[in-house]
mmCIF file of C-alpha atoms in Angstrom:
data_model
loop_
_atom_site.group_PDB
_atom_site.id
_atom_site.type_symbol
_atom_site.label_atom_id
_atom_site.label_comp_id
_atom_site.label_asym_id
_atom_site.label_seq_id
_atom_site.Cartn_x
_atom_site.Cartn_y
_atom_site.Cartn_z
ATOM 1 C CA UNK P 111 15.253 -4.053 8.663
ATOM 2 C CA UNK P 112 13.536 -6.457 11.187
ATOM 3 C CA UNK P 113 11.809 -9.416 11.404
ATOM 4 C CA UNK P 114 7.735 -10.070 11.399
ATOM 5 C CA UNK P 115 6.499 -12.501 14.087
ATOM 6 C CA UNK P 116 2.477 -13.582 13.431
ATOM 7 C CA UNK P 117 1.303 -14.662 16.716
ATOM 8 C CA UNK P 118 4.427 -14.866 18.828
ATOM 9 C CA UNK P 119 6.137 -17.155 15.755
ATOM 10 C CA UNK P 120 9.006 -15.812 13.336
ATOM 11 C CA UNK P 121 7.195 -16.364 9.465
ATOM 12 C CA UNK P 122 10.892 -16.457 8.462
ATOM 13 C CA UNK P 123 10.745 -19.528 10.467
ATOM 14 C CA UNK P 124 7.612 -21.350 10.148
ATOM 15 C CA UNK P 125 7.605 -24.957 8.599
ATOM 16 C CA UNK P 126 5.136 -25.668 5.702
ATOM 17 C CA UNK P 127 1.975 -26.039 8.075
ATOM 18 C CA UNK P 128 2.372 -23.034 10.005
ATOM 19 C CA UNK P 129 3.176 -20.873 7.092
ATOM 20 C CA UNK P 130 -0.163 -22.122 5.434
ATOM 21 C CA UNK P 131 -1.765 -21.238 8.883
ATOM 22 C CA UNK P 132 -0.397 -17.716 8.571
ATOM 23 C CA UNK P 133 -1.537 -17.172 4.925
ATOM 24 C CA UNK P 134 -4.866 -17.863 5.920
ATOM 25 C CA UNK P 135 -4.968 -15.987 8.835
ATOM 26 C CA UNK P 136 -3.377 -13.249 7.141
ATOM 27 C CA UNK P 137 -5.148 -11.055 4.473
ATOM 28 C CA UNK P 138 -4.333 -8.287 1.401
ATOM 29 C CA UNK P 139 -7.066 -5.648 0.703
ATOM 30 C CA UNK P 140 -5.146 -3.804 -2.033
ATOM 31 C CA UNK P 141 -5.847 0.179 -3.199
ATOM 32 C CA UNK P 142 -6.041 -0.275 -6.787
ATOM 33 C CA UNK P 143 -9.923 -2.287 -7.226
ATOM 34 C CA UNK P 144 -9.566 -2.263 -11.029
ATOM 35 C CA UNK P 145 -5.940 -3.790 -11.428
ATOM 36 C CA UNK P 146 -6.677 -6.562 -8.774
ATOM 37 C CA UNK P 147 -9.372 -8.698 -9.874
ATOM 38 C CA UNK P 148 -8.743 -11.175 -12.645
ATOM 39 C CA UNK P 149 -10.969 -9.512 -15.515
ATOM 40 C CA UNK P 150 -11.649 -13.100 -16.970
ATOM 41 C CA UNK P 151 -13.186 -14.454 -14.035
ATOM 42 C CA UNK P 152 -16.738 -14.078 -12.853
ATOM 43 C CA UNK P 153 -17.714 -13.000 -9.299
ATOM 44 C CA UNK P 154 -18.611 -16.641 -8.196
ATOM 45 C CA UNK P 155 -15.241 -17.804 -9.468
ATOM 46 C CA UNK P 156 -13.168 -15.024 -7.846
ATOM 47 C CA UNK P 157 -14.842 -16.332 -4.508
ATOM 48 C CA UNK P 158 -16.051 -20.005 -4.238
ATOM 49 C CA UNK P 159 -12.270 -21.127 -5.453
ATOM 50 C CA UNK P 160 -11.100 -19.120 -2.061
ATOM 51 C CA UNK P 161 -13.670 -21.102 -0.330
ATOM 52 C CA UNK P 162 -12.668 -24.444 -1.949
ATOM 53 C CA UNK P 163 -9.021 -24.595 -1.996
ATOM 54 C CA UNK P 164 -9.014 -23.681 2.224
ATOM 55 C CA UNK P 165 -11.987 -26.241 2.443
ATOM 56 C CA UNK P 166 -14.672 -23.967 3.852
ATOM 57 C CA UNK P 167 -17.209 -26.395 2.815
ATOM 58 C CA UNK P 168 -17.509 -29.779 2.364
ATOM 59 C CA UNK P 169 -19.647 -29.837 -0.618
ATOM 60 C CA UNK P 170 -20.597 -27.351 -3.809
ATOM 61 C CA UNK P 171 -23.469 -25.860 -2.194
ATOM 62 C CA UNK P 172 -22.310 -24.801 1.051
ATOM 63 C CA UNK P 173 -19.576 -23.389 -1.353
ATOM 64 C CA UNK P 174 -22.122 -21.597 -3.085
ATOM 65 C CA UNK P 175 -23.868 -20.680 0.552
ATOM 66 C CA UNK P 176 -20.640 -19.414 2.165
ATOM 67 C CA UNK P 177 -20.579 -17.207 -1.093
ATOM 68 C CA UNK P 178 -23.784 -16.124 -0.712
ATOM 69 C CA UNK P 179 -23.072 -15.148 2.725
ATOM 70 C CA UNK P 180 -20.108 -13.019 2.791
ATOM 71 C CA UNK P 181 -21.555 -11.035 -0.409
ATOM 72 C CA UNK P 182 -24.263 -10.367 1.750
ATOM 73 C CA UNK P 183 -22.530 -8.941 4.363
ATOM 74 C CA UNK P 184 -20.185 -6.613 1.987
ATOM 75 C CA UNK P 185 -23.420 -5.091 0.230
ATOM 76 C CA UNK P 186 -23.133 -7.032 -2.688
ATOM 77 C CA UNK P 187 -26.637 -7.919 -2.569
ATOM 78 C CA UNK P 188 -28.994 -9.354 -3.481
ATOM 79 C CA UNK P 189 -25.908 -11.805 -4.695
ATOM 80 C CA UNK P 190 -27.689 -13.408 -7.894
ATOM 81 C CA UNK P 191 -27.503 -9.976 -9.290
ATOM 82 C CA UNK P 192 -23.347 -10.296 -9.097
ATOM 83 C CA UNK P 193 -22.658 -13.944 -9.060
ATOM 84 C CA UNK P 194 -22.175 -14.492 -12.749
ATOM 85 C CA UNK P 195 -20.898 -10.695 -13.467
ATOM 86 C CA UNK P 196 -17.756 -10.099 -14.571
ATOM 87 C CA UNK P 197 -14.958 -7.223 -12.701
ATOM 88 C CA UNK P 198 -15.406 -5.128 -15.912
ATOM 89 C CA UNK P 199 -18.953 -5.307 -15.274
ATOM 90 C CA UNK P 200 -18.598 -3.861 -11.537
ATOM 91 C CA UNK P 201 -18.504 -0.194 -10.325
ATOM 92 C CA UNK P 202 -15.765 0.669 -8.397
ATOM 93 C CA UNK P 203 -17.194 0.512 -5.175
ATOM 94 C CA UNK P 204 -18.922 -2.755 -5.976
ATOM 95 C CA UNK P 205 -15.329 -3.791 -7.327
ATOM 96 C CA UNK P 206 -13.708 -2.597 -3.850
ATOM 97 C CA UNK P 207 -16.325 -4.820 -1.977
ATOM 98 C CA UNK P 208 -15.325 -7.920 -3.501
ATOM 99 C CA UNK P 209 -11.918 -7.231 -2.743
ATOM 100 C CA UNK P 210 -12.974 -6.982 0.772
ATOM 101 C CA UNK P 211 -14.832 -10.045 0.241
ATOM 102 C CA UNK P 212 -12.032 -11.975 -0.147
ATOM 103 C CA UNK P 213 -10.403 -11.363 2.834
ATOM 104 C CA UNK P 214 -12.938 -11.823 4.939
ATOM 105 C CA UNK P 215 -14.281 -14.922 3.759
ATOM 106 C CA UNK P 216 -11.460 -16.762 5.236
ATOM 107 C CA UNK P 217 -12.215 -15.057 8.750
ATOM 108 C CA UNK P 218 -8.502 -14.299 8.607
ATOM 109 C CA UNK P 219 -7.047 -12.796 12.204
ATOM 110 C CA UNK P 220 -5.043 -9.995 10.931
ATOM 111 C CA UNK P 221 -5.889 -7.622 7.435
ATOM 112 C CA UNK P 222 -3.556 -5.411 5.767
ATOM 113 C CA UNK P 223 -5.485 -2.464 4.340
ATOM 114 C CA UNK P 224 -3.352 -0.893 1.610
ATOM 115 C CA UNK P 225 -5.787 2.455 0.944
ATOM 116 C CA UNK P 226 -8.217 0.726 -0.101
ATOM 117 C CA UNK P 227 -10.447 3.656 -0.433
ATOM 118 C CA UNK P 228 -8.111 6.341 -2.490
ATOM 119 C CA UNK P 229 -9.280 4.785 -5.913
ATOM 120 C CA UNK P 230 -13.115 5.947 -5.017
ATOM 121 C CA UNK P 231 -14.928 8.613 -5.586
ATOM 122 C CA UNK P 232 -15.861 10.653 -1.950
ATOM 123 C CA UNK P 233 -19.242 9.945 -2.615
ATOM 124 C CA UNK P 234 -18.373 5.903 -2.369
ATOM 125 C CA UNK P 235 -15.532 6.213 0.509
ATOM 126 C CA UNK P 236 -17.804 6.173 3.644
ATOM 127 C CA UNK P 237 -19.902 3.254 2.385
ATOM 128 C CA UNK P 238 -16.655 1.308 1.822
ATOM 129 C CA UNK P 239 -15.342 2.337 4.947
ATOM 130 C CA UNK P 240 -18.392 0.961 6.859
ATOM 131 C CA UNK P 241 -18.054 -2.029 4.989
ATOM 132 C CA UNK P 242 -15.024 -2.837 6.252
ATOM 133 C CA UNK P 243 -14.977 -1.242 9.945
ATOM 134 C CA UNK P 244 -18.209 -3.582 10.159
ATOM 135 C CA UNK P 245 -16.566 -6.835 8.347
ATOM 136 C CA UNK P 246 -13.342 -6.414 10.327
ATOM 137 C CA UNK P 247 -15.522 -6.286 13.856
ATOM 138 C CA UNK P 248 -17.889 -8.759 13.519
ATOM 139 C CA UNK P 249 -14.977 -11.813 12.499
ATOM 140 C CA UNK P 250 -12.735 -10.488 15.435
ATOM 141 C CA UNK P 251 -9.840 -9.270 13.672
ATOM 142 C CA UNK P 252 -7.361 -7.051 13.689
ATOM 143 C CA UNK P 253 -6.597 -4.572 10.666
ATOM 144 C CA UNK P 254 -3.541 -2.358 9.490
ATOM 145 C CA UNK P 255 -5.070 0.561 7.414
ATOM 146 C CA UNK P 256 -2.718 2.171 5.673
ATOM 147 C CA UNK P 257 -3.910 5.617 4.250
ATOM 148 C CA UNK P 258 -2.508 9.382 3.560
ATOM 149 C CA UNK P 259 -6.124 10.837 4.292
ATOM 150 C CA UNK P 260 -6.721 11.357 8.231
ATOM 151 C CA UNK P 261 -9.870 11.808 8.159
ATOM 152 C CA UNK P 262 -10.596 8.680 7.616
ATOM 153 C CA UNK P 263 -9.586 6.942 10.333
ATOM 154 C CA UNK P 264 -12.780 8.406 12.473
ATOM 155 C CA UNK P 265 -14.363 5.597 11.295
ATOM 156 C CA UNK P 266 -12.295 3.454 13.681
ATOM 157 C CA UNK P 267 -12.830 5.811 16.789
ATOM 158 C CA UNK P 268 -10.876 8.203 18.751
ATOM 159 C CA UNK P 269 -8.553 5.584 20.415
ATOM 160 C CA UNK P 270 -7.083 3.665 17.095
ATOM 161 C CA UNK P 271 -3.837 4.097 16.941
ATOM 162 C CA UNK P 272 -2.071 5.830 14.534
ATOM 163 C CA UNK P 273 1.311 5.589 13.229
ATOM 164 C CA UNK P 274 2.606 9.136 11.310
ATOM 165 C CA UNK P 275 5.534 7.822 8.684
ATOM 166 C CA UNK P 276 7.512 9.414 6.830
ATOM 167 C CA UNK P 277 9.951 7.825 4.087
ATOM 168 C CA UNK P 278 9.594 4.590 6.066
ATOM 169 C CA UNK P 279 10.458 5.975 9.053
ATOM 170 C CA UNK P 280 7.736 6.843 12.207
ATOM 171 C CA UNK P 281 7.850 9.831 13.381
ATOM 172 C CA UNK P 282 4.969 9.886 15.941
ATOM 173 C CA UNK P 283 2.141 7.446 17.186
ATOM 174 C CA UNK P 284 -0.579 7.888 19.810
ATOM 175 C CA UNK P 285 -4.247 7.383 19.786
ATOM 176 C CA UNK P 286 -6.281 9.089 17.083
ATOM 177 C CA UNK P 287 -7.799 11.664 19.693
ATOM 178 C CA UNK P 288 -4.598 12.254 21.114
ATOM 179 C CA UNK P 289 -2.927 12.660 17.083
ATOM 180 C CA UNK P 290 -6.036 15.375 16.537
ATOM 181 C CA UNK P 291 -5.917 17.929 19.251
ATOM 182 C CA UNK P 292 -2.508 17.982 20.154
ATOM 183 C CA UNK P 293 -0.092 16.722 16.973
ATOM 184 C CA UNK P 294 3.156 17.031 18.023
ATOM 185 C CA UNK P 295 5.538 16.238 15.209
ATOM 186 C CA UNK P 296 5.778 19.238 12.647
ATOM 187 C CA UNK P 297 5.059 16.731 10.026
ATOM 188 C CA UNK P 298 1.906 15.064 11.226
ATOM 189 C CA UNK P 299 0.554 19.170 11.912
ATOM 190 C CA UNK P 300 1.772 19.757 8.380
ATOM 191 C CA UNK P 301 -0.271 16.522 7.840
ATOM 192 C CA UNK P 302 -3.437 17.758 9.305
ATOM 193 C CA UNK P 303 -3.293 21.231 7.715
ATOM 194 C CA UNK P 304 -3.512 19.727 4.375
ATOM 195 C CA UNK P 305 -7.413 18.418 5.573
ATOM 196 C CA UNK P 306 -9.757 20.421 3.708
ATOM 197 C CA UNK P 307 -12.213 23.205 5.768
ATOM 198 C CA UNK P 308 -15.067 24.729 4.215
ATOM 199 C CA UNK P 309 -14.630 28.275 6.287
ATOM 200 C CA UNK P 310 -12.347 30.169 4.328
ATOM 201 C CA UNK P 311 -10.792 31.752 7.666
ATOM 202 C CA UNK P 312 -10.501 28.809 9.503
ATOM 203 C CA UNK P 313 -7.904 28.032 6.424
ATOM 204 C CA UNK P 314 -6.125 31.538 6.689
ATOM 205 C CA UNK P 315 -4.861 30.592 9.900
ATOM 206 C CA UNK P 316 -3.052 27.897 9.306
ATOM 207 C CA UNK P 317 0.331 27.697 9.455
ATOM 208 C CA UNK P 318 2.794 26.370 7.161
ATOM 209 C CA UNK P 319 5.070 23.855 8.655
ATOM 210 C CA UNK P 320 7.270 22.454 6.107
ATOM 211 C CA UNK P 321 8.366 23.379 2.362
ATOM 212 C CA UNK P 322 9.807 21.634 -0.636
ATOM 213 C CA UNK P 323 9.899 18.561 -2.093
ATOM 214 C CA UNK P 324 10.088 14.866 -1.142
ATOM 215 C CA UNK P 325 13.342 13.318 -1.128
ATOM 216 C CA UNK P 326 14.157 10.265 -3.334
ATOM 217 C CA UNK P 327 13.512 7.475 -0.517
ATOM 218 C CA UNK P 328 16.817 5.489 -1.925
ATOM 219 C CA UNK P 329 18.911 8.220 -0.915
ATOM 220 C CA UNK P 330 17.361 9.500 2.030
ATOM 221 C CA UNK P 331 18.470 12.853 4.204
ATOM 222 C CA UNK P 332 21.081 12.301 7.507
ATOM 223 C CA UNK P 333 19.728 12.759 10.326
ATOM 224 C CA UNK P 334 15.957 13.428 10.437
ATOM 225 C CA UNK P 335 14.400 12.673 7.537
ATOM 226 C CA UNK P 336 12.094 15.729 7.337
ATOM 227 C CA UNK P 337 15.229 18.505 8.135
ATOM 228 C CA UNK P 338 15.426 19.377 4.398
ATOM 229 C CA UNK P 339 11.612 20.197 4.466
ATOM 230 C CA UNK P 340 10.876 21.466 8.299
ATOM 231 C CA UNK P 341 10.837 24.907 8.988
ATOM 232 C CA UNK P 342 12.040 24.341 12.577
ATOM 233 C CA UNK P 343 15.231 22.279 11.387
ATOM 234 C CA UNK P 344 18.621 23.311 13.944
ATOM 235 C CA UNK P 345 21.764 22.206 13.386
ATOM 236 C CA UNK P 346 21.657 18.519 15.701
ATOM 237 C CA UNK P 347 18.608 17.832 12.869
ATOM 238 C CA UNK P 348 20.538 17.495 10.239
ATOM 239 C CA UNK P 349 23.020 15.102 11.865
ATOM 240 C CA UNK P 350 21.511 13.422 14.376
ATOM 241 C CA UNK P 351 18.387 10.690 13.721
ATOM 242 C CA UNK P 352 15.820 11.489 16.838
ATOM 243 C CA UNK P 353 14.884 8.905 18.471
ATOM 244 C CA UNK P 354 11.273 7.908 19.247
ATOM 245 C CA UNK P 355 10.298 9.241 22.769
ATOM 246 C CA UNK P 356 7.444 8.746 25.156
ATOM 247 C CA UNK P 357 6.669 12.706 25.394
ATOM 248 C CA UNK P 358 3.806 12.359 27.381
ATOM 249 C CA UNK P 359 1.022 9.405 28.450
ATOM 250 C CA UNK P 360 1.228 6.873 25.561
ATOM 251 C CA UNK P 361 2.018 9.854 23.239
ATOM 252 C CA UNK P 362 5.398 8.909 21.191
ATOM 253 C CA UNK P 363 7.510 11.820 18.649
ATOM 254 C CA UNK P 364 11.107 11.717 17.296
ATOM 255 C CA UNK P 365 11.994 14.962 16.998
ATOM 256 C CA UNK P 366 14.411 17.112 18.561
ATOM 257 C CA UNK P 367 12.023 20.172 19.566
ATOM 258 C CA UNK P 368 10.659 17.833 22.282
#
């Protein structure tokens, strides 16, 4: 429930102009790199149509230029190599970058990340991730990454902020530094736990913070929605939804312990 307002407007209640507006100014990278590219279309296609329909250039070879440009800047390079390649003929990663290609060539104001790593090998993640921290920074805009790995978001510095969720629900948000050395919500510690560590006694003291199963997110738990799982749960937990609370400086939690 709620409604989504793009730069102080309602898109439930933009006319015709100011939705197009929005959809340019508002971009998809999506997770899966092999199921999102048309596989019958070559690289050029996939790109200088963007650029043509939204009028980016006023004639076929700035079309091709622009092109040219933002493959560049992605790493697909030199760009003759991929222009007349099709997906199927792509690694992932180079797959991955054309997806972020496309939603930066429009120099959109707002991106929607969608993990749009988790399909890559680790070998490929970083390079990806610099990719787009560097795209994202250099056309001024602002990006929602949405991810289950934490350690990813270093690439985006200590003070991103990060929103902990939980069957659609947040249960904690603060900056990134803030979310490492002191977690707060028994889920987002839980979260943090699961982070590999290559010293095997660093990993014997951990502690285990919640148990069981995820519920079926259509018929979700009363109360909080980790109770089932935490092993902190009291009684109020179970029947009472805790509200989100500023705990300390710009540090948010719902959870009853606090």
């Amino acid at each position: 429930k709620g409604e989504i307002y793009f730069q102080g407007t309602n898109i439930r209640k933009m006319n015709k102009q100011e939705y197009k507006k929005y959809r340019i100014n508002t971009q998809y990278i999506p997770q899966d790199p092999y199921a999102s590219l048309n596989p019958y279309r070559r690289v050029i296609d996939l790109l200088i149509d963007v650029v043509k329909y939204h009028k980016l250039a006023s004639t076929d070879e700035e079309a091709l230029e622009v092109v040219r440009d933002v493959m560049v800047r992605v790493g697909l390079t030199p760009p003759e190599k991929y222009l007349k390649r099709y997906p199927f003929q792509l690694s992932g990663g180079e797959r991955q970058r054309l997806s972020i290609a496309r939603a930066v060539v429009l120099k959109p104001r707002y991106i929607v990340a969608d993990e749009p790593v988790t399909m890559l090998d680790a070998s490929l993640k970083a390079g990806v991730m610099k990719t787009l921290k560097n795209n994202v920074r250099d056309i001024g805009a602002s990006l929602l990454f949405i991810t289950h790995e934490i350690s990813l978001l270093q690439f985006f510095g200590s003070q991103t902020r990060v929103y902990v969720m939980y069957l659609g629900e947040i249960l904690e948000h603060c900056r990134l530094s803030d979310l490492v050395t002191n977690p707060l919500h028994p889920y987002t510690k839980a979260l943090l736990d699961a982070i590999p560590l290559p010293d095997p006694t660093m990993r014997e003291s951990r502690k285990v913070s919640i148990t069981g199963q995820i519920p079926s997110p259509i018929n979700k738990p009363s109360g909080c929605p980790l109770h089932p799982r935490c092993l902190y749960v009291k009684p109020i937990c179970r029947d009472e939804k805790p509200p989100l609370k500023n705990v300390e400086k710009d540090h948010f939690v719902a959870c009853h312990l606090y």
